[in-house]
Amino acid sequence: MLKETDIVIIGGGPGGLASAFSAGREKLRILIIERGEELGGILQQCIHPGFGLLYFKEELTGPEYAERWIKEVEKINNIEIWKKTMVLELYPDKKLIAVNDKGLWEIRPKAVILAMGCRERTHGNLAIPGTRPAGIFTAGTAQRLVNMEGYLPGEKILILGSGDIGLIMARRLKLEGAEVVGVVEKLSFPGGLTRNLVQCLEDFNIPLFLSHTVVEIKGRERLEGVYIAPVDSYGNPIISNKRFIQCDTLLLSVGLIPENELSEIAEIPIDNKTLGPFVDQFLMTEREGFFACGNVLLVNDLVDYVSFQGLIAGECAVKYIKGVIKRERKIPININGNLRLVVPQFISYPIILPEITFYFRVSEPKYNSVLHLKSGNKIIKTWKYPIVKPAEMIVLKINSSVFEETDNITFSMEEK
Amino acid sequence: MTLLKKLTCIICPLGCNLEINEDKGELKILGNKCERGIKYALEEIKNPKRIVTTTVRIKGGIYPVIPVKTSLPIPKDYIFPLLEKLSEIEISAPIPIEYKVLENIFNLGIDVVTTRSMHKKED
Amino acid sequence: MDVIIIGGGIVGTLIARQLSFYSLRILLLEKESDIAMGATKANSAIIHAGYDPMPNTKKAKTNVRGNKLYETICEELKVPFKRNGAFILAFNNEEIKMLEELKERGKRNGVMGLEIISRDELLRREPNINCEVKLALYVPSSGITNPYLLAISALENAWENGVEIHLEERVCNIIKERNGYIVETNKNIYFTKYIINCAGIYADEIIKMIESNSSFKIIPRKGEYYVLDKKMRNLVHSTIFPTPTPISKGILVVPTIEGNILLGPNAHDIEDKEDKSTTQEGLKEVWEKAKKLIPNIPFSSVINTFAGIRAVSNYKDFLIEEFNSARGILHFAGIDSPGITSAPAFAEIAEEWLKEKENLRLKKNFKRERKKPLYFRELTNEEREELIRQDPKWGHIICRCEHVSEREIIDYIRHPLTPKTLEALRKRLRVGMGRCHGAFCTPYILRILSEELGKPVNFFTLKGGKSKILNGENKMRWRYAKRD
């Protein structure tokens, strides 16, 4: 069956909702395709606070943040929402094939907004030696099971990875009465936000084992325990110093991977640093008419940024359809020093937007850093950061005029 | 001077390592880079409070549990007693967002409210 | 019973199917929670050509015969099979000599089409191979399939023809009687005329139940593997072998029929038959040796690891025998590689064996073919549209990595042969075997299981026994704590 629409938004989480909200203000037909049974995406299972501090100037829980956006989007008449619908195929010419219980749909929108979010790195990706018993979960799956299905994954829990999801789940499981024996982190510094380290681990005396990793899994049918070992400066485990930790559940919080399988099928070039599409200031990918926002673009640490990205993607998808965006030339955004990645990765001219928001992540934690914006070799602007951490994104809104007179842009971060 | 407590400040991303010491009956804070750190440390040692988020059982909804939170941070000592109280509750769908599951818990003037609405499960 | 088959691996199931064409009362006993839980599930999935076994051995004869039968069997049972060919690589003069030897041996065994090809030709066909290779032996009749899916399909076919199947039933004792045998299990006692021993790594223990003096012994030999993401599917198209060693065909790079790549297996003897753990050193060995064949494998493409246990024995060859002291029992023991390839030949041998003893009559209306199950991911868009019109549950995708619909999941849960475990669904439907490894679909599948079977979500196991997926008590421990 054919479906006529102007903009398809793949994903009804915070990225999709924000882009629908901003695109919906114009009178174009918008279709949100969501594979779950309700909108809100991952927010529905994130029942802890920490959402909306920037956007709403209030601290909300995930479901509250989602409900505000859902209520706004549902009010807009030209936005249609399809739930329990899955996009099977995405083509470079923007054609989509989607499926739901009414049948198979062929859709040819004028613009596509990618808002598919991300998935978690799995136990299999880590290739941890040992057995393969029941009791090993990614932290996100455990979160869904506890917060939406109402079940404890286990009674004695070890968490591998000190990313935010792992820390949040440490607290959650403790509150549900499980024993959390510790969090194991391979690097010498923790991966999550400091407030989570304090409010999830310190508050409950849950030990954090830095520079350690899980080296063996034991248990035939159900997990019985794991061996952890310290790692050397290259990240290699020192097996001779391994020790056994008894547990019946292992939660993995070892990284998020943007879900770009559909983007790759549509032949949209992917940046191997962000694992998301290359985009310009419009959040338009190298393939015209495709936009990306949220965790599919790069893994964000605050949902507020996802919403900001969604608003831009939606606004620019409309501009694109109206013919306002013309890519006459483009320049790459170069980065060096302690900067590991940047979005957007290039600027298209004419710039059109009054300002460009840049998102950076650093490679290493450092005190007293400076971030320079250079045009050629000339430093145009400098920002000072008393502390930078890989877990905390750096976001800069820069007036577009700065980029008008140049064809060589570099951001570099050094220690002062 | 005796060391009472070590903690990490969470007011800003610097995350200063603070020390709360007692000196002749007075509290002295060390390690902070700004005033807000002192305020945070004093709160943490005198009356640490937290927002508690958890779930409560719900009958007839699209999921068997619904997320809730305390309307304000509650003193840490009340966290587990609150969870015990909440474990005895079961509400019935449909429930709106901000529905008061428990009012004025432990006479603190703080409620426990739902953080989402949940409609009835259609069969 | 007329025939009791001990063991539900590829051997037991293909034999059960072959015999199910005849008017016999057949019972298959499997001690695990599902069939194909042993070597059948954890192997390289290769249908070997037959150049490797020594000529005139049972291994050689059944290998070559089985290889010929694979197309037909897979067509009848609607299981994928592909003759993707294989290359055995030689990196030095000694290995080149070995290639010549293997070519000769293959010819003697009846393998067709073996040819030594040049380095340039090899690299033209498989550009990712280590360019230090000197020569290769091309084996066109080598193939790949899905062995556990084949076992499951064979058993479905056998079941449709009337074979009885008992899972989680382990044979404890066999007692010779006048006209047959008493078979004692952990659940029951049976009397049967014939027994076929296909018990894999436990085949020696079955033999010991009747031949207490037998010197036959299984020496479990572990093989570890890496599984690579389907993104690597163009890494190689044929199966890549190094030159074999006396104990194993070596660590290979094998494409799977589903589009993944396997690296492995290594070969180390172990003590404990149930030790299916992968090891630090073993995985390292596999990785390094695989890289010798294909240098550019990114570690980021690894999506899984596993280990399988070969039923190697202290006999040089397969033990396919009916002992004089225990007539009526046919043993298939010490079935290591090329066991999967030989299994269709074993089925013929079992059939012939029984024909000599009994006047076998074909059943009326027996089925050789299995109805092709419908998999959403394999259907055309028109077929999908039609199915959804009939039943909307075809349009609700639960496993989004492998595109499995709710309808398929429910149908398999309802099928009497399917164990109600996550692992059983995984084998049959591929749910949870994609990129996210069940992270998204597991909660949904648990809910479907719960609704279908009327049990709470935390009742279900990964693979039976104590492998509960949700070990925690039903929520709200505080409630229980207060009660105490």
Short mmCIF file of C-alpha atoms in Angstrom, two decimals, chain A residues 37-38 44 47-49 61 63-64 67 144 147-150 172 174-176 194-195 198-199 202-203 387 389 392, chain B residues 7-10 13-15 40 50-55 62-65 67 69 76 79-80 83 97 115-117:
data_model
loop_
_atom_site.label_atom_id
_atom_site.label_comp_id
_atom_site.label_asym_id
_atom_site.label_seq_id
_atom_site.Cartn_x
_atom_site.Cartn_y
_atom_site.Cartn_z
CA GLU A 37 3.86 0.35 21.42
CA GLU A 38 4.09 3.97 22.53
CA GLN A 44 9.82 5.56 29.21
CA ILE A 47 12.37 6.70 35.48
CA HIS A 48 15.19 8.60 37.23
CA PRO A 49 15.59 12.41 37.26
CA THR A 61 12.28 12.12 35.09
CA PRO A 63 8.69 9.65 31.43
CA GLU A 64 7.76 13.20 32.48
CA GLU A 67 4.97 13.10 28.24
CA ARG A 144 13.26 -2.26 30.93
CA ASN A 147 10.95 -0.48 35.34
CA MET A 148 8.32 -1.67 32.88
CA GLU A 149 7.83 -5.39 33.32
CA GLY A 150 8.30 -5.26 37.08
CA ARG A 172 17.77 1.14 40.90
CA LYS A 174 19.67 -1.48 45.25
CA LEU A 175 16.34 0.30 45.76
CA GLU A 176 14.51 -2.81 44.63
CA THR A 194 29.93 12.73 38.51
CA ARG A 195 26.49 13.25 39.96
CA VAL A 198 27.82 10.20 43.91
CA GLN A 199 24.11 9.49 43.94
CA GLU A 202 28.69 6.60 46.95
CA ASP A 203 25.24 6.95 48.47
CA ILE A 387 37.89 20.47 33.48
CA LYS A 389 35.85 14.69 30.61
CA GLU A 392 30.59 15.15 29.36
CA LEU B 7 32.62 13.64 49.52
CA THR B 8 32.52 14.72 45.89
CA CYS B 9 30.66 17.92 45.14
CA ILE B 10 28.13 17.58 42.32
CA PRO B 13 31.26 19.41 36.54
CA LEU B 14 34.52 20.18 38.41
CA GLY B 15 33.52 17.67 41.05
CA TYR B 40 26.37 21.56 49.32
CA ARG B 50 17.44 12.81 47.71
CA ILE B 51 14.63 12.57 45.20
CA VAL B 52 13.49 8.96 45.19
CA THR B 53 12.26 7.46 41.94
CA THR B 54 10.86 3.99 41.79
CA THR B 55 7.83 2.10 40.51
CA ILE B 62 -0.51 -1.45 29.78
CA TYR B 63 2.39 -2.34 32.08
CA PRO B 64 2.27 -3.98 35.51
CA VAL B 65 4.19 -1.12 37.15
CA PRO B 67 6.96 5.04 37.67
CA LYS B 69 8.83 10.02 42.36
CA LYS B 76 18.17 9.91 53.08
CA ILE B 79 14.44 6.25 51.58
CA PHE B 80 14.14 2.60 52.50
CA LEU B 83 10.19 1.95 49.57
CA ILE B 97 0.42 11.92 35.45
CA THR B 115 5.57 10.52 36.52
CA ARG B 116 3.46 9.33 33.62
CA SER B 117 -0.12 8.65 32.81
#
